[in-house]
Coordinates of C-alpha atoms in Angstrom, one line a residue:
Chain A
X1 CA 85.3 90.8 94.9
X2 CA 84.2 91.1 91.0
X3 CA 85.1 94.4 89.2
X4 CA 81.3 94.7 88.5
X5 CA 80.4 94.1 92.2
X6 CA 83.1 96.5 93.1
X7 CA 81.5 98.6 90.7
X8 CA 78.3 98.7 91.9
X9 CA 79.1 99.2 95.6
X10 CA 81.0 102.0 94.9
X11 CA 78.1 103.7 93.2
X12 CA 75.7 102.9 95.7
X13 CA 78.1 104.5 98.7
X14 CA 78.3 107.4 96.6
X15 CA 74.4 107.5 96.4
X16 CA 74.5 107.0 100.2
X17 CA 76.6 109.9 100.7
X18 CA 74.5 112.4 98.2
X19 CA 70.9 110.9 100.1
X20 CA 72.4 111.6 103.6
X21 CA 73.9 115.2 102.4
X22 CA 70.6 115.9 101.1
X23 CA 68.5 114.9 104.0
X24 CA 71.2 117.1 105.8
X25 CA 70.1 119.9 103.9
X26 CA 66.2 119.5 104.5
X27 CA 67.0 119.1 108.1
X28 CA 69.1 122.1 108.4
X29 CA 66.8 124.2 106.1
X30 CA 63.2 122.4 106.1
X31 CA 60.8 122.2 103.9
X32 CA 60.4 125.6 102.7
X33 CA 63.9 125.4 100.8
X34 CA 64.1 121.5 100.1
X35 CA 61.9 118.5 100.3
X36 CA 63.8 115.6 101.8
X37 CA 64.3 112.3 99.5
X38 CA 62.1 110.1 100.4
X39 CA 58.9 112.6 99.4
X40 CA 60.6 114.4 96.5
X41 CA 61.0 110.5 94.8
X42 CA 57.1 109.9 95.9
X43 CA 56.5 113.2 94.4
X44 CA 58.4 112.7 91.3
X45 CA 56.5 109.5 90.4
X46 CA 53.5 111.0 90.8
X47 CA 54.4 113.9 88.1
X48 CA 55.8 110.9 85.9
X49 CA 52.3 109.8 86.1
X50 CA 50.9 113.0 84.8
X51 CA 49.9 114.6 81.6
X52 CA 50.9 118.0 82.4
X53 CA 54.0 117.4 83.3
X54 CA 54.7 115.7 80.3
X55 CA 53.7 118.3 78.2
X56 CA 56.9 120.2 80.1
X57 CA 59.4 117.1 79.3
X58 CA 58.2 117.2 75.6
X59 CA 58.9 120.6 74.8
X60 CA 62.5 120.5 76.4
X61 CA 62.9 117.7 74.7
X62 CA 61.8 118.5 71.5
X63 CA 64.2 121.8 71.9
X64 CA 67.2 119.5 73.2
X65 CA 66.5 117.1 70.0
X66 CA 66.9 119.9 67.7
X67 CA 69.5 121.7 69.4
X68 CA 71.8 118.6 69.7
X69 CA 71.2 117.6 66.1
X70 CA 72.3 120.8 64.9
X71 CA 75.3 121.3 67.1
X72 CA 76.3 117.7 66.4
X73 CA 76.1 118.6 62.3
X74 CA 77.8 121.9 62.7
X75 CA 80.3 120.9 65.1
X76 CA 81.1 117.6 63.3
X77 CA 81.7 118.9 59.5
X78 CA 83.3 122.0 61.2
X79 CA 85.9 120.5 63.4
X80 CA 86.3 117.9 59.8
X81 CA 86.6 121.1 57.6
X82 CA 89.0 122.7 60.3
X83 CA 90.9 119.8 61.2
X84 CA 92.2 118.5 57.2
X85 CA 93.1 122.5 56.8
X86 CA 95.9 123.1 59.3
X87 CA 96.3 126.7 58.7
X88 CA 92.5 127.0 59.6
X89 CA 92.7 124.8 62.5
X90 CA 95.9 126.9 63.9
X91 CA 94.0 130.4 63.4
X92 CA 90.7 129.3 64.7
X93 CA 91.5 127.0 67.6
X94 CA 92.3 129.6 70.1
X95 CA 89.1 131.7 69.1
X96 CA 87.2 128.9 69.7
X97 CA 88.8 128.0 72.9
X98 CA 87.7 131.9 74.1
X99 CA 84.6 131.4 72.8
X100 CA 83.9 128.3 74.8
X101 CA 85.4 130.7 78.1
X102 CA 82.7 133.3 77.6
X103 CA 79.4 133.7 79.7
X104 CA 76.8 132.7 76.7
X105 CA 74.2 133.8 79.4
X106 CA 74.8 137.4 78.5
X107 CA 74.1 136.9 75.0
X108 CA 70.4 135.0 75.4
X109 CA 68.7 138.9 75.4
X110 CA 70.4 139.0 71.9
X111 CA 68.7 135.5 70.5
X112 CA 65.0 136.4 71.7
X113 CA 65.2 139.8 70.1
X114 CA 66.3 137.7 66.8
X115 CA 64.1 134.8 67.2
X116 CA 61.6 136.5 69.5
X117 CA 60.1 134.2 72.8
X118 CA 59.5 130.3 71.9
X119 CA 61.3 127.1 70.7
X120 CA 63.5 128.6 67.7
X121 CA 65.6 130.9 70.6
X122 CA 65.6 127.7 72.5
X123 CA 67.1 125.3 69.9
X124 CA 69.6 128.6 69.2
X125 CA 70.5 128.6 72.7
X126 CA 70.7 125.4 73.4
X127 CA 73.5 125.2 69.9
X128 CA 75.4 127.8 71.3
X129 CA 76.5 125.7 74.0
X130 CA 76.9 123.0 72.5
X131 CA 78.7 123.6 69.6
X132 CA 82.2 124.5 70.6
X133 CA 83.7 121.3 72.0
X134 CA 82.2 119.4 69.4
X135 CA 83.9 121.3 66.8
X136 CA 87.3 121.8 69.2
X137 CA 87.5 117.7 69.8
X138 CA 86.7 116.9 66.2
X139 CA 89.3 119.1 65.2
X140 CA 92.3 117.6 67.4
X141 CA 91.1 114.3 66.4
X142 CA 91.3 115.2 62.6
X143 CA 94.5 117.1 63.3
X144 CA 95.9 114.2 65.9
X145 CA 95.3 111.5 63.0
X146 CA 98.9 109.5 62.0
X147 CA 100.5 110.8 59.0
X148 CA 101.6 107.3 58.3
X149 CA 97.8 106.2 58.0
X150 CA 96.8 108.9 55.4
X151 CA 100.0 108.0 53.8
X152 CA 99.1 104.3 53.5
X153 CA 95.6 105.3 52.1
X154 CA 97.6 107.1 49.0
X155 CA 99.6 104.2 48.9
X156 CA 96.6 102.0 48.2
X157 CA 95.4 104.6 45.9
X158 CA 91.9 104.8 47.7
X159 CA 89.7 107.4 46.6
X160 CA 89.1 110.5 48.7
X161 CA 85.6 108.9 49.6
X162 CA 87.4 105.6 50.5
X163 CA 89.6 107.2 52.5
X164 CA 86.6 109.1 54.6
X165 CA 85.4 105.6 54.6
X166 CA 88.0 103.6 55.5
X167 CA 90.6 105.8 57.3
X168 CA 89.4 109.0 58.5
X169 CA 85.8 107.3 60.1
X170 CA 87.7 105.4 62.0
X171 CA 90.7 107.0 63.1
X172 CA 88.4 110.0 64.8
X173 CA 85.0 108.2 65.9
X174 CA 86.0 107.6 69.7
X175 CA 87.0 111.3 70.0
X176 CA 83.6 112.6 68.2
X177 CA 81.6 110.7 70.1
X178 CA 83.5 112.2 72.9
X179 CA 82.5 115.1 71.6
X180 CA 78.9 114.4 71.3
X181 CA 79.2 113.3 74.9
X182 CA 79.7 116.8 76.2
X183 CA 77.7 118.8 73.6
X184 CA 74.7 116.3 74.6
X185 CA 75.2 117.8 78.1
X186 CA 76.0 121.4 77.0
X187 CA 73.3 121.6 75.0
X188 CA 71.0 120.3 77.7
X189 CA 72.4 122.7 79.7
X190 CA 71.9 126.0 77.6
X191 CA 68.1 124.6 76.6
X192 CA 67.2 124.4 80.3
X193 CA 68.5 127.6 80.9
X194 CA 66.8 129.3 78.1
X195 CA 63.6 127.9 79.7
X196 CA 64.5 129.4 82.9
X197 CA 64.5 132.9 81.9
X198 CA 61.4 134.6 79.8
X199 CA 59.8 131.0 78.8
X200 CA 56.2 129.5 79.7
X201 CA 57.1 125.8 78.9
X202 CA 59.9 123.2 79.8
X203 CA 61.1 121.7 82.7
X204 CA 63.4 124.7 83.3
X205 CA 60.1 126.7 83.6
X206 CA 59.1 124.7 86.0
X207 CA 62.2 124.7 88.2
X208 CA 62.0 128.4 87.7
X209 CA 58.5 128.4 88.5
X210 CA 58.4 126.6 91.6
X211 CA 61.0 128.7 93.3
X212 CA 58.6 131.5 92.5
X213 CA 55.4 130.2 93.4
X214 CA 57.1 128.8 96.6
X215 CA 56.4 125.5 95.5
X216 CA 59.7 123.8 96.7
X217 CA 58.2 120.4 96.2
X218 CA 57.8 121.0 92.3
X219 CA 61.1 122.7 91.8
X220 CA 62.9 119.6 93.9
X221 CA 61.5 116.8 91.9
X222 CA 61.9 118.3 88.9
X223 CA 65.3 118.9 89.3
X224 CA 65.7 115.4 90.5
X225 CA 64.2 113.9 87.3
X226 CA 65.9 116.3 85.5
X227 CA 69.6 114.8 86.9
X228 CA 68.6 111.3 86.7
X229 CA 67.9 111.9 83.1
X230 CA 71.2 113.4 82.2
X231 CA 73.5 110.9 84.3
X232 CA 71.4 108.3 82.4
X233 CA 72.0 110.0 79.0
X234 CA 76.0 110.5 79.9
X235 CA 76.2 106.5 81.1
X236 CA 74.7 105.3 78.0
X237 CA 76.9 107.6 75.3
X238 CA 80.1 107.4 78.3
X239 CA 80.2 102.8 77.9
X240 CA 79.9 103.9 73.7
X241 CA 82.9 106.1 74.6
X242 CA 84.9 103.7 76.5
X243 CA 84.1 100.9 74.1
X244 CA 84.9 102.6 70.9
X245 CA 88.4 103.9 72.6
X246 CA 88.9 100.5 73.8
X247 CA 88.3 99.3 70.2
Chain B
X1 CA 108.3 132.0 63.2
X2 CA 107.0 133.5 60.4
X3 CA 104.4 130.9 60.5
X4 CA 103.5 131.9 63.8
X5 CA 102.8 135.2 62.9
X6 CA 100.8 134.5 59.7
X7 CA 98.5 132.6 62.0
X8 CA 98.4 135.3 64.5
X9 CA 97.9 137.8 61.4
X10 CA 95.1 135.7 60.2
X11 CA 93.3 135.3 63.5
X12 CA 93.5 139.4 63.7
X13 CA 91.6 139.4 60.2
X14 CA 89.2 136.9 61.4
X15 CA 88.1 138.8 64.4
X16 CA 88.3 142.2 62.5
X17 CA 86.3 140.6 59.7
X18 CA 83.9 139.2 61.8
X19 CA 83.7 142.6 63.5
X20 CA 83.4 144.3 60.7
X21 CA 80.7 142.1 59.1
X22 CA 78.1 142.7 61.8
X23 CA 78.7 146.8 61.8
X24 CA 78.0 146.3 58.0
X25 CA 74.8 144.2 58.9
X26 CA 73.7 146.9 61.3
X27 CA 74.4 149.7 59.4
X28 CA 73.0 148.6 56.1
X29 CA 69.7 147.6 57.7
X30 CA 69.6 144.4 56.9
X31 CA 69.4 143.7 60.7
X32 CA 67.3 146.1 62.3
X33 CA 70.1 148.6 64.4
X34 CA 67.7 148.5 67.3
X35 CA 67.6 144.8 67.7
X36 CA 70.7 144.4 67.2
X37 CA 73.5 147.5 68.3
X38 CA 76.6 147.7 65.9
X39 CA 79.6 147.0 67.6
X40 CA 80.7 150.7 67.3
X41 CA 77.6 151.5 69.2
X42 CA 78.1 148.5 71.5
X43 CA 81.7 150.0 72.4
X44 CA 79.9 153.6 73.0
X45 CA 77.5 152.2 75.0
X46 CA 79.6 150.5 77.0
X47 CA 82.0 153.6 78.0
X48 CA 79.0 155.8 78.5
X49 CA 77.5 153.3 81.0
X50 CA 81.0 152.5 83.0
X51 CA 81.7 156.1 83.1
X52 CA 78.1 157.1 84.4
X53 CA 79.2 155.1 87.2
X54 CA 75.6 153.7 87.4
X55 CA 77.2 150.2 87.5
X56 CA 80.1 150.7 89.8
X57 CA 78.6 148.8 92.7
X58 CA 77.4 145.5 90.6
X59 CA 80.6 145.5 88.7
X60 CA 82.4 145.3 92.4
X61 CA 79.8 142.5 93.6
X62 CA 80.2 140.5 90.3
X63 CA 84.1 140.2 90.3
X64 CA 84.5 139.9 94.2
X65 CA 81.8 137.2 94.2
X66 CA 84.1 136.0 91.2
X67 CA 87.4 136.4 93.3
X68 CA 85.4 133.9 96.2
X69 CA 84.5 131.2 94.3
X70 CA 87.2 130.8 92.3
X71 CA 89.9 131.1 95.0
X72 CA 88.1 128.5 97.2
X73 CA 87.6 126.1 93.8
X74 CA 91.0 126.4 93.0
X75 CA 92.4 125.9 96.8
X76 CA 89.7 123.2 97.4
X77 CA 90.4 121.7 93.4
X78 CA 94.0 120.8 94.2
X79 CA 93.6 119.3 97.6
X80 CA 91.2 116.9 96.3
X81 CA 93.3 116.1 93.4
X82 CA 96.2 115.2 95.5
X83 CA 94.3 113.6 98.0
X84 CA 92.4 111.0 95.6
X85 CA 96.2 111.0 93.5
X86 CA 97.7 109.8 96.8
X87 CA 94.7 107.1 97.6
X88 CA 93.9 105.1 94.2
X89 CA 91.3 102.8 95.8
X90 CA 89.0 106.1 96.9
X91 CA 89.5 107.4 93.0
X92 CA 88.6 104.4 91.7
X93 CA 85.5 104.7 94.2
X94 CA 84.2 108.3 93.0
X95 CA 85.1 107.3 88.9
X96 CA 81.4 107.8 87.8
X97 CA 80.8 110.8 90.2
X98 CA 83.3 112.8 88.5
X99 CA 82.7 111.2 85.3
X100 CA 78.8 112.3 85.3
X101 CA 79.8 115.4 87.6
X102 CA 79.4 118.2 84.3
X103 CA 76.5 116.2 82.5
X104 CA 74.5 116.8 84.7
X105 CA 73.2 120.8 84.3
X106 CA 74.2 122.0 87.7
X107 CA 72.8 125.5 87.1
X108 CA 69.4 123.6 88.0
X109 CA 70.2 123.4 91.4
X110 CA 71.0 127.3 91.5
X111 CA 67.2 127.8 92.5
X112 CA 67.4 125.3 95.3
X113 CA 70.5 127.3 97.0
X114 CA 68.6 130.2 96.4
X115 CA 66.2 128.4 98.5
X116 CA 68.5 126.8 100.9
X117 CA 70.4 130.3 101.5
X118 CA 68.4 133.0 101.2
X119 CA 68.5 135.5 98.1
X120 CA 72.2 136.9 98.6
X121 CA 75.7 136.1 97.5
X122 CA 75.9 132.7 98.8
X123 CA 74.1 130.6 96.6
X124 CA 76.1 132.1 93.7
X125 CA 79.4 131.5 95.8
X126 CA 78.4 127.9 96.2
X127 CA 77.2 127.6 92.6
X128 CA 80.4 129.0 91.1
X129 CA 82.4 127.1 93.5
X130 CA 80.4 123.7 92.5
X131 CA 80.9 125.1 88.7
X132 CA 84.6 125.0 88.8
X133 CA 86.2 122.9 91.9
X134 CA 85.6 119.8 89.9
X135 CA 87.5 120.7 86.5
X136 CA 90.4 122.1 89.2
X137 CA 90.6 118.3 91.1
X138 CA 90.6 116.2 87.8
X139 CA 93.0 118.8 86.1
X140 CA 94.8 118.2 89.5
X141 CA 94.8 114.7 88.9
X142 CA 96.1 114.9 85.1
X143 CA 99.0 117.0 86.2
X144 CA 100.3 114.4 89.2
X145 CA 99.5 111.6 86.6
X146 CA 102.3 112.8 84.4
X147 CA 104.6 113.7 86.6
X148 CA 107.4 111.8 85.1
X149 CA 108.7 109.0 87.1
X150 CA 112.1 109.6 86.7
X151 CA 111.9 112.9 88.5
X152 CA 110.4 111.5 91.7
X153 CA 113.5 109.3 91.3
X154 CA 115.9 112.1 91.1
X155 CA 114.4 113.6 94.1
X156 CA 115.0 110.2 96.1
X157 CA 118.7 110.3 95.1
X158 CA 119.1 113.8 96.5
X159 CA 117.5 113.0 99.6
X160 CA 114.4 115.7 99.1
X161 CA 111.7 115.3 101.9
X162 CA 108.0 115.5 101.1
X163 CA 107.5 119.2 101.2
X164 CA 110.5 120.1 99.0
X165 CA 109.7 117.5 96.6
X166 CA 106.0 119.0 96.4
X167 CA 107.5 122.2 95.5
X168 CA 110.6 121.7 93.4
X169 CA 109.6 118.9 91.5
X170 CA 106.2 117.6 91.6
X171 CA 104.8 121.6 91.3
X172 CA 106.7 122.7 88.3
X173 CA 106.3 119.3 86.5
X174 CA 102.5 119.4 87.2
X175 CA 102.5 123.2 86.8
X176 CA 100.8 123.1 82.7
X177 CA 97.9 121.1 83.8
X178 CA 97.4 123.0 86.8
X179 CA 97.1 126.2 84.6
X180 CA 94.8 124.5 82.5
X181 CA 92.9 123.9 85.5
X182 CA 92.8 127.2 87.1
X183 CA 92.0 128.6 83.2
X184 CA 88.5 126.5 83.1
X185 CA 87.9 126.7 87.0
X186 CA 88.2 130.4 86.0
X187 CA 85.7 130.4 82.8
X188 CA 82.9 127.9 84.7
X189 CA 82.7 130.4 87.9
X190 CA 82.5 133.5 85.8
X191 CA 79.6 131.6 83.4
X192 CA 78.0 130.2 87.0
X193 CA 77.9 133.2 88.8
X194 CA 76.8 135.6 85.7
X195 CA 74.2 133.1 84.9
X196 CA 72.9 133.0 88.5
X197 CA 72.5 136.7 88.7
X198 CA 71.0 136.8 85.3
X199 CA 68.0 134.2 86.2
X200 CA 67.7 134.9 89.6
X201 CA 69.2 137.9 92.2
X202 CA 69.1 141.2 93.0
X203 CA 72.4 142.8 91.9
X204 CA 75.1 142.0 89.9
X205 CA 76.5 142.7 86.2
X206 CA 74.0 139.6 85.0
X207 CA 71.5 141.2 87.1
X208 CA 71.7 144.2 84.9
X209 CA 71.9 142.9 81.9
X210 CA 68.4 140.7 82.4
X211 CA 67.4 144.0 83.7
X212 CA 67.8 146.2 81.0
X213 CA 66.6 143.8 78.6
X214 CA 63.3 143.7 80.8
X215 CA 63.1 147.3 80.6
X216 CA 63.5 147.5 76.8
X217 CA 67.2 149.8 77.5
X218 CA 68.9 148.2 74.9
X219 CA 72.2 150.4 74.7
X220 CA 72.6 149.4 78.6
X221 CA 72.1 145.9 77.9
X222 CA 74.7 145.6 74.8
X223 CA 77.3 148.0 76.9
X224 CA 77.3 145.6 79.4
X225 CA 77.1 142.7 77.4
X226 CA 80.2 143.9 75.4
X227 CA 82.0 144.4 78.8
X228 CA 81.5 141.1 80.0
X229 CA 82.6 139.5 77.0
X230 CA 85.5 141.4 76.6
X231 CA 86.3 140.9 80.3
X232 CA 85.8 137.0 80.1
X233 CA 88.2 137.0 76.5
X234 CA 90.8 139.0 78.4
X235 CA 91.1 136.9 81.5
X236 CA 91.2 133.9 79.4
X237 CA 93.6 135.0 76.8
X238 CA 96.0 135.7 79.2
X239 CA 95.9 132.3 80.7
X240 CA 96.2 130.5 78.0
X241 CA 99.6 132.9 77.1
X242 CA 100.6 132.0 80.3
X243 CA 99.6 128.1 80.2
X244 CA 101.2 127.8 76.6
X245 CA 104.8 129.6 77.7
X246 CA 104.6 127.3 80.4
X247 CA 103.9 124.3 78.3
X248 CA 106.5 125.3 76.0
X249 CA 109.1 125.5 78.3
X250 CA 108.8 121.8 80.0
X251 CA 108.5 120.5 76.9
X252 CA 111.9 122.2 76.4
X253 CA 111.2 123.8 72.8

């Protein structure tokens, strides 16, 4: 059999497996807890083929598109800044590392009584997450680079910009993109739960909402689309990943 | 050495500065002390509400929920790991379930448990568990992958069975990357569970915490906000000691 077919099959035994677990669940449980496949997909279409629940998407959207653009520009220069200083690198790494460890959860109370409710302690939130392993990877990646290429760059006398260019660009792409990869889902992460607590808008609000409207249906498909839309996201940014460290 | 402890003595100064930055914030006013506590007051607050004892109980939930999840994670973690190390066709198989497994937000499917299970300390046993089994199994995996081939060799020659193999050689070879393992299988139970009583339960230190911020007690909330960090720091500093001493020593520096 073809790697591709192989491939394939294998993903669609592993959806097999999930559908059956989850129709497991809804048999075990019924409807008040879960709806089973079959009606949460029917369901789900249907909200992707209304206004309202678009509204929802955009603003979590809008809120992960900001979010992820800062964490990727903070994370990215930082883990540069850190990586070409080694001292700076050594000292911070660790902190970082703890960082990364801690419940940010804990701290959310702390960015709504700085930014008060809405999307600004959204986007904060959602950075939060997501800066760290941006800023960790880019660092070993800056740190991890071959002496011998730097040293080949003075060589050819190329310009501190040229080397950026030339040397540096290359040498740590794969592992930022890596990076990005994980502070995509991070962020994601740390917008939706933002949403969940103290929010009227966002597709973490309605999650959140469902549960306590006891309107299982809602909170099912939502969390359906809401998967569907990350492993889509990680696919698409995982093949740049395997391609560029192929490359 | 000495380099060693300059970057020790300039991590102290970067925490103490940082520390020090924020009291000066809070006490000069440019951030308004009641939005924001300064961490002197923080550190008050959070002996005064530990030694009122008001918090005992959720405390004693949180880290035995804590102790649940992670224990089964870890115990769960490493028999996958092994099991898909010893059968490469099945790994190959579940590739892009473990390689999608953290982007998607699992926390969204902590209202569903709540659902499935009832509004107790299951669905946060199951979340945390879900949180951390996964970065256990593929740290798992990591660890066997490196065991060098030359020791399974050596272990041939001297005629070890399976068992003693397991723990004389394989075990101490894979033992860094297990650490690493039980240090983030750690971390993603603790955020899990303190981010599943924050949004959604009835007890618990993130419990509190959303509580008193509901409730406008803001020295309760930083106290206990303080706590948990410094709790989360601890347990994770002193795995990564241990994880780097172990490191160290297999590398043979």
């Amino acid at each position: 059999m073809s790697e591709p077919a192989r491939q394939a099959r294998d993903a669609l035994a592993i959806l097999a497996v999930l559908t059956v677990a989850w129709q497991g669940a809804y048999e075990y449980a019924g409807a008040v807890a879960v709806t089973p496949p079959l009606g949460t997909v029917a369901f789900a279409a249907h909200l992707l083929g209304s206004a309202r629940f678009w509204e929802h998407a955009a603003a979590t959207g809008l809120a992960l598109a900001d979010a992820f653009a800062i964490a990727a520009v903070l994370g990215v220069l930082g883990g540069l800044a850190l990586g070409l200083w080694r001292y700076a690198a050594d000292v911070t790494e660790p902190v970082l590392a703890a960082l990364y460890a801690v419940p940010k959860i804990t701290l959310y109370p702390v960015i709504l009584l700085l930014f008060g409710l809405g999307l600004p302690a959204k986007v904060a939130f959602g950075v939060i997450h997501g800066v760290i392993p941006v800023t960790l990877l880019t660092l070993s990646a800056v740190r991890g680079i071959r002496p011998v290429l730097l040293r080949t760059a003075r060589v050819l006398r190329l310009t501190p910009r040229e080397t950026m260019r030339h040397v540096l660009a290359p040498a740590v792409l794969a592992e930022i993109v890596t990076g990005l990869r994980l502070c995509f889902s991070l962020t994601l992460l740390g917008v939706l739960i933002g949403e969940m607590f103290a929010s009227q808008r966002g597709l973490g609000f309605l999650i959140i909402n469902g549960i306590n409207n006891h309107d299982v249906r809602m909170t099912t498909a939502v969390v359906l689309l809401v998967v569907v839309a990350a492993v889509l996201a990680n696919a698409l940014l995982l093949a740049t990943d395997r391609t560029l460290h192929r490359g | 050495m000495s380099r060693r402890r300059a970057v020790l003595g300039g991590r102290i100064a970067l925490i103490a500065g940082a520390v020090a930055a924020l009291e000066m914030l809070c006490r000069s006013g440019i951030v308004d002390p009641l939005t924001l506590l300064p961490p002197s007051g923080m550190a008050a607050a959070m002996v005064a509400v530990i030694a009122s004892g008001s918090v005992t109980g959720d405390i004693l939930r949180t880290f035995t929920t804590v102790a649940v999840a992670f224990g089964l994670a870890v115990a769960f973690g490493i028999a996958v790991g092994a099991l898909l190390h010893a059968a490469p066709r099945l790994r190959r198989a579940l590739d892009p379930l473990l390689a999608s497994y953290y982007a998607v937000p699992l926390f969204v499917f902590y209202p569903l448990l709540v659902a499935l299970f009832g509004l107790n300390v299951v669905p946060l046993i199951v979340l945390g568990f879900a949180s951390a089994t996964v970065a256990m199994a593929m740290s798992t995996l990591t660890g066997l992958d490196r065991t060098p081939r030359v020791l399974l060799k050596a272990a041939r020659v001297h005629r070890l069975g399976r068992l003693r193999t397991a723990l004389l050689v394989v075990l101490p070879a894979a033992s860094p990357d297990l650490l690493t393992g039980v240090k983030l299988a750690l971390a993603y139970a603790f955020i899990g569970i303190i981010a599943g009583e924050f949004i959604l339960s009835g007890s618990g230190l993130g419990y509190q915490i959303a509580y008193a911020y509901d409730s406008f007690d803001n020295r309760t909330m930083y106290g206990l906000m303080l706590f948990v960090l410094l709790i989360a720091t601890a347990a994770n500093a002193a795995l990564h000691a241990w994880e780097q001493r172990v490191r160290r020593r297999r590398s043979g520096r």
